[in-house]
Amino acid sequence: MGARCYRDAIETEEHIVSQTDRTRDRLIETYRKKAKHYDITSRLYPVPGYPQREQRLRAVQALGLRAGDSVIDIACGTGLNFPLIEEVIGPDGRIVGVDLTDAMLAQAQDRIETNGWSNISLVQADAANFDFPTEVDAILSTYALSQVPGCAEVIAHGAAALSGGGRWVVLDLKVPGNTPAWLAQLGTAIVRPFASIDEWIMRRPWEAIRAAMQEELTDLSWTELFFGTAFLAAGSRGPGTFGVRPRGSGHQ
Ligand SMILES: C[S@@+](CC[C@H](N)C(=O)[O-])C[C@H]1O[C@@H](n2cnc3c(N)ncnc32)[C@H](O)[C@@H]1O
């Protein structure tokens, strides 16, 4: 490669990296502002009256958890899923909550202390770079993975970390198929104050998530929720070389 080509390549790489950093910094700033009141305002997400709690319950059920299981909650935010998971895994289970935003994790920590849970640890990390612990029973991500530019890689890294038969479940928003243009524009106008929606619509991350889950997992189920405005995707890791590990054995 000539010196000029090499310099151009380096500059392009630096441009992409700094753009990614800027996007990440903006996202952290946004969630720092939202963190304190997130548990209340998220009830209006993406619009008032949206059946978010029902969807969240379905997502946790789709994990097929048992007492003693280990669960990773990717982009856990303030930990709204924790009580639902704790109810099933009990004190012998374990949750690792991962999130990019310090202020969201601070709220999650308050929730942990208020409930006296001693089996939850929090990690501040970009999901795209998170070093998954191995042999986990289940991985969950709710209303978040589509915000991660490298969402397909996160699915792949998580799938590799699951024990045989372990479950990966993603609940997230999407744009309904066959949406009339006027409805899509109206929806965009409603949601725009809450999110950087235009970039998200262009990127169509739910398609990348579906393709990655199809690739990495067996028995993928894909359910569209609330008129196609959300999806619940769930799949398992195949048995692997050493067979299916007994679930709920409380491994760390
Ligand atoms: C809409 S909130 C959802 C929080 C939680 N999962 C829930 O269901 O309430 C999105 C969360 O994703 C986190 N997030 C966004 N991009 C991330 C990334 N690349 N890595 C880790 N967390 C990220 C944000 O900090 C925020 O807490």
Coordinates of C-alpha atoms and ligand atoms in Angstrom, one line a residue:
M1 CA 0.0 0.0 0.0
G2 CA 1.4 3.4 -0.9
A3 CA 2.0 6.0 1.8
R4 CA -0.9 8.1 0.7
C5 CA -3.4 5.1 0.6
Y6 CA -2.1 4.1 4.0
R7 CA -2.7 7.6 5.5
D8 CA -6.2 7.7 3.9
A9 CA -7.0 4.3 5.4
I10 CA -5.8 5.4 8.9
E11 CA -7.8 8.7 8.6
T12 CA -11.0 6.8 7.6
E13 CA -10.5 4.4 10.5
E14 CA -10.0 7.3 12.9
H15 CA -13.1 9.1 11.5
I16 CA -15.2 6.0 12.1
V17 CA -13.8 5.4 15.6
S18 CA -14.4 9.1 16.6
Q19 CA -17.9 9.0 15.2
T20 CA -18.7 5.9 17.2
D21 CA -17.2 7.5 20.3
R22 CA -19.3 10.6 19.8
T23 CA -22.5 8.5 19.4
R24 CA -21.6 6.6 22.6
D25 CA -20.9 9.9 24.5
R26 CA -24.3 11.3 23.3
L27 CA -26.1 8.2 24.4
I28 CA -24.4 8.3 27.9
E29 CA -25.4 12.0 28.2
T30 CA -29.0 11.2 27.3
Y31 CA -29.3 8.4 29.8
R32 CA -27.5 10.4 32.5
K33 CA -30.3 12.9 32.2
K34 CA -33.0 10.2 32.2
A35 CA -31.6 7.9 35.0
K36 CA -33.1 9.5 38.1
H37 CA -36.7 9.4 36.8
Y38 CA -36.3 6.5 34.4
D39 CA -38.5 4.0 36.3
I40 CA -41.4 6.5 36.1
T41 CA -40.9 7.9 32.7
S42 CA -40.2 4.5 31.1
R43 CA -43.8 3.6 31.8
L44 CA -44.6 6.1 29.0
Y45 CA -42.0 4.4 26.7
P46 CA -42.3 4.4 23.7
V47 CA -45.8 6.0 24.1
P48 CA -48.2 6.3 27.1
G49 CA -50.3 3.2 27.6
Y50 CA -47.8 0.9 25.8
P51 CA -47.9 -2.7 27.3
Q52 CA -44.3 -2.6 28.4
R53 CA -44.7 -4.6 31.6
E54 CA -46.6 -7.4 29.9
Q55 CA -43.9 -7.6 27.3
R56 CA -41.2 -7.6 29.9
L57 CA -42.9 -10.5 31.7
R58 CA -43.1 -12.5 28.5
A59 CA -39.4 -11.9 27.9
V60 CA -38.4 -13.2 31.3
Q61 CA -40.7 -16.2 30.9
A62 CA -39.0 -17.0 27.5
L63 CA -35.7 -17.4 29.4
G64 CA -37.1 -20.6 30.9
L65 CA -35.3 -20.0 34.1
R66 CA -34.9 -22.3 37.1
A67 CA -33.8 -21.8 40.7
G68 CA -30.0 -21.3 40.8
D69 CA -29.6 -20.2 37.2
S70 CA -27.0 -17.5 36.2
V71 CA -28.4 -14.7 34.0
I72 CA -26.8 -11.7 32.2
D73 CA -28.9 -8.7 31.6
I74 CA -27.4 -6.7 28.8
A75 CA -28.0 -3.0 28.9
C76 CA -29.9 -3.6 32.2
G77 CA -30.5 0.1 32.8
T78 CA -31.9 0.7 36.3
G79 CA -32.6 -3.0 36.8
L80 CA -36.3 -3.2 36.0
N81 CA -35.9 -6.9 35.1
F82 CA -34.1 -7.8 38.3
P83 CA -37.2 -8.5 40.5
L84 CA -38.8 -10.7 37.8
I85 CA -35.6 -12.7 37.4
E86 CA -34.9 -12.9 41.1
E87 CA -38.3 -14.3 41.7
V88 CA -37.4 -17.4 39.7
I89 CA -33.7 -17.9 40.3
G90 CA -33.8 -17.2 44.0
P91 CA -30.8 -16.6 46.3
D92 CA -28.7 -19.5 44.7
G93 CA -28.9 -17.9 41.3
R94 CA -26.8 -15.0 40.0
I95 CA -27.4 -11.9 37.9
V96 CA -24.8 -9.8 36.1
G97 CA -26.2 -6.5 34.9
V98 CA -24.2 -4.7 32.2
D99 CA -24.7 -1.1 31.1
L100 CA -22.8 1.7 29.5
T101 CA -24.3 4.5 31.6
D102 CA -22.9 5.1 35.1
A103 CA -26.0 6.9 36.3
M104 CA -28.4 4.1 35.2
L105 CA -26.2 1.6 37.1
A106 CA -26.3 3.9 40.2
Q107 CA -30.1 3.5 40.1
A108 CA -29.7 -0.2 39.6
Q109 CA -27.4 -0.3 42.7
D110 CA -30.0 1.5 44.8
R111 CA -32.6 -1.1 43.7
I112 CA -30.2 -3.9 44.7
E113 CA -29.6 -2.4 48.1
T114 CA -33.2 -1.6 48.8
N115 CA -34.2 -5.2 48.1
G116 CA -31.2 -6.7 49.9
W117 CA -30.1 -8.8 47.0
S118 CA -26.6 -10.2 47.4
N119 CA -26.4 -12.2 44.2
I120 CA -26.3 -9.3 41.6
S121 CA -23.2 -7.7 40.3
L122 CA -23.1 -4.7 38.0
V123 CA -20.5 -4.0 35.3
Q124 CA -20.1 -0.7 33.5
A125 CA -19.2 -1.6 29.9
D126 CA -20.2 -1.2 26.3
A127 CA -22.1 -4.3 25.4
A128 CA -20.1 -4.4 22.2
N129 CA -16.8 -4.9 24.2
F130 CA -18.2 -6.9 27.1
D131 CA -16.3 -10.0 28.0
F132 CA -19.1 -12.5 28.7
P133 CA -18.4 -14.9 31.5
T134 CA -18.7 -18.5 30.2
E135 CA -21.3 -21.2 30.9
V136 CA -24.1 -18.8 31.7
D137 CA -27.7 -20.2 31.7
A138 CA -29.4 -17.2 30.1
I139 CA -28.9 -13.8 28.5
L140 CA -31.6 -11.1 28.3
S141 CA -31.7 -7.7 26.8
T142 CA -34.9 -5.6 26.9
Y143 CA -35.5 -2.3 25.0
A144 CA -31.8 -1.7 24.5
L145 CA -29.9 -4.0 22.1
S146 CA -31.2 -2.2 19.0
Q147 CA -29.3 0.9 20.3
V148 CA -26.0 -0.9 20.1
P149 CA -24.4 -0.4 16.7
G150 CA -22.6 -3.8 17.0
C151 CA -25.8 -5.7 18.1
A152 CA -25.1 -8.7 15.9
E153 CA -21.6 -9.2 17.5
V154 CA -23.2 -8.9 20.9
I155 CA -25.6 -11.8 20.0
A156 CA -22.6 -13.9 18.7
H157 CA -20.4 -13.2 21.8
G158 CA -23.3 -14.0 24.1
A159 CA -24.2 -17.2 22.3
A160 CA -20.6 -18.4 22.6
A161 CA -20.8 -17.8 26.4
L162 CA -24.0 -19.8 26.9
S163 CA -23.9 -23.3 28.4
G164 CA -25.5 -26.0 26.2
G165 CA -29.3 -25.4 26.1
G166 CA -28.8 -21.9 27.5
R167 CA -31.3 -19.2 26.3
W168 CA -30.8 -15.8 24.6
V169 CA -33.8 -13.6 24.7
V170 CA -34.2 -10.1 23.1
L171 CA -37.2 -7.9 23.5
D172 CA -37.0 -4.6 21.6
L173 CA -38.9 -2.1 19.5
K174 CA -39.1 -2.2 15.7
V175 CA -40.9 -0.5 12.9
P176 CA -44.0 -2.5 11.8
G177 CA -43.8 -4.1 8.4
N178 CA -46.0 -2.6 5.7
T179 CA -46.5 0.6 7.7
P180 CA -48.1 3.3 5.6
A181 CA -45.6 6.2 5.2
W182 CA -47.9 8.7 6.9
L183 CA -48.2 6.4 10.0
A184 CA -44.4 5.8 10.1
Q185 CA -43.9 9.6 10.0
L186 CA -46.4 10.2 12.7
G187 CA -44.8 7.5 14.9
T188 CA -41.4 9.0 14.3
A189 CA -42.6 12.5 15.2
I190 CA -44.1 11.1 18.5
V191 CA -41.0 9.2 19.5
R192 CA -38.3 11.6 18.2
P193 CA -38.2 13.6 21.5
F194 CA -37.2 10.4 23.3
A195 CA -34.6 8.9 21.0
S196 CA -32.4 9.4 18.0
I197 CA -35.0 7.6 15.9
D198 CA -34.0 8.6 12.4
E199 CA -30.6 6.8 12.5
W200 CA -32.3 3.8 14.2
I201 CA -35.0 3.5 11.5
M202 CA -32.3 3.7 8.7
R203 CA -30.2 1.0 10.4
R204 CA -33.1 -1.4 10.9
P205 CA -31.3 -3.1 13.8
W206 CA -34.1 -5.7 14.4
E207 CA -33.2 -7.3 11.1
A208 CA -29.5 -7.7 12.2
I209 CA -30.6 -9.1 15.5
R210 CA -32.9 -11.6 13.9
A211 CA -30.2 -12.7 11.4
A212 CA -27.6 -13.1 14.1
M213 CA -29.9 -15.1 16.4
Q214 CA -30.9 -17.3 13.5
E215 CA -27.2 -17.9 12.8
E216 CA -26.0 -18.4 16.4
L217 CA -28.8 -20.3 18.0
T218 CA -31.1 -23.3 17.5
D219 CA -34.9 -23.2 17.6
L220 CA -35.2 -19.4 17.2
S221 CA -38.7 -18.1 17.8
W222 CA -39.7 -14.6 16.6
T223 CA -42.9 -13.1 17.9
E224 CA -44.1 -9.7 16.8
L225 CA -45.9 -7.8 19.6
F226 CA -48.3 -4.9 19.7
F227 CA -49.1 -4.5 16.0
G228 CA -45.5 -5.2 15.0
T229 CA -44.1 -2.3 17.1
A230 CA -42.0 -4.7 19.2
F231 CA -40.5 -8.2 18.9
L232 CA -39.6 -11.0 21.2
A233 CA -36.8 -13.2 19.9
A234 CA -35.7 -16.3 21.8
G235 CA -33.3 -19.1 21.0
S236 CA -31.1 -21.7 22.7
R237 CA -27.5 -22.7 22.3
G238 CA -27.1 -26.2 20.9
P239 CA -25.9 -29.0 23.2
G240 CA -22.2 -28.5 22.1
T241 CA -19.4 -31.0 22.4
F242 CA -20.0 -31.8 26.1
G243 CA -23.7 -32.2 26.0
V244 CA -26.3 -30.2 27.8
R245 CA -25.2 -29.0 31.2
P246 CA -27.7 -29.5 34.0
R247 CA -29.6 -26.2 34.4
G248 CA -30.0 -24.5 37.8
S249 CA -26.9 -26.0 39.2
G250 CA -25.9 -22.6 40.6
H251 CA -22.6 -22.4 38.7
Q252 CA -20.8 -19.0 38.9
Ligands
LIG1 C1 -34.2 2.2 27.1 S1 -33.0 1.7 28.3 C2 -33.5 0.1 28.7 C3 -33.0 -0.3 30.0 C4 -33.5 -1.7 30.5 N1 -33.0 -2.8 29.7 C5 -35.0 -1.8 30.6 O1 -35.6 -2.7 30.0 O2 -35.5 -0.9 31.3 C6 -31.6 1.5 27.3 C7 -30.3 1.2 28.1 O3 -29.3 0.7 27.2 C8 -28.0 1.2 27.7 N2 -27.1 1.1 26.5 C9 -27.2 1.7 25.3 N3 -26.2 1.4 24.5 C10 -25.4 0.5 25.2 C11 -24.2 -0.2 24.9 N4 -23.6 0.0 23.8 N5 -23.7 -1.0 25.9 C12 -24.4 -1.1 27.1 N6 -25.5 -0.5 27.4 C13 -26.0 0.4 26.5 C14 -28.3 2.6 28.1 O4 -27.3 3.1 29.0 C15 -29.7 2.4 28.8 O5 -29.5 2.1 30.2

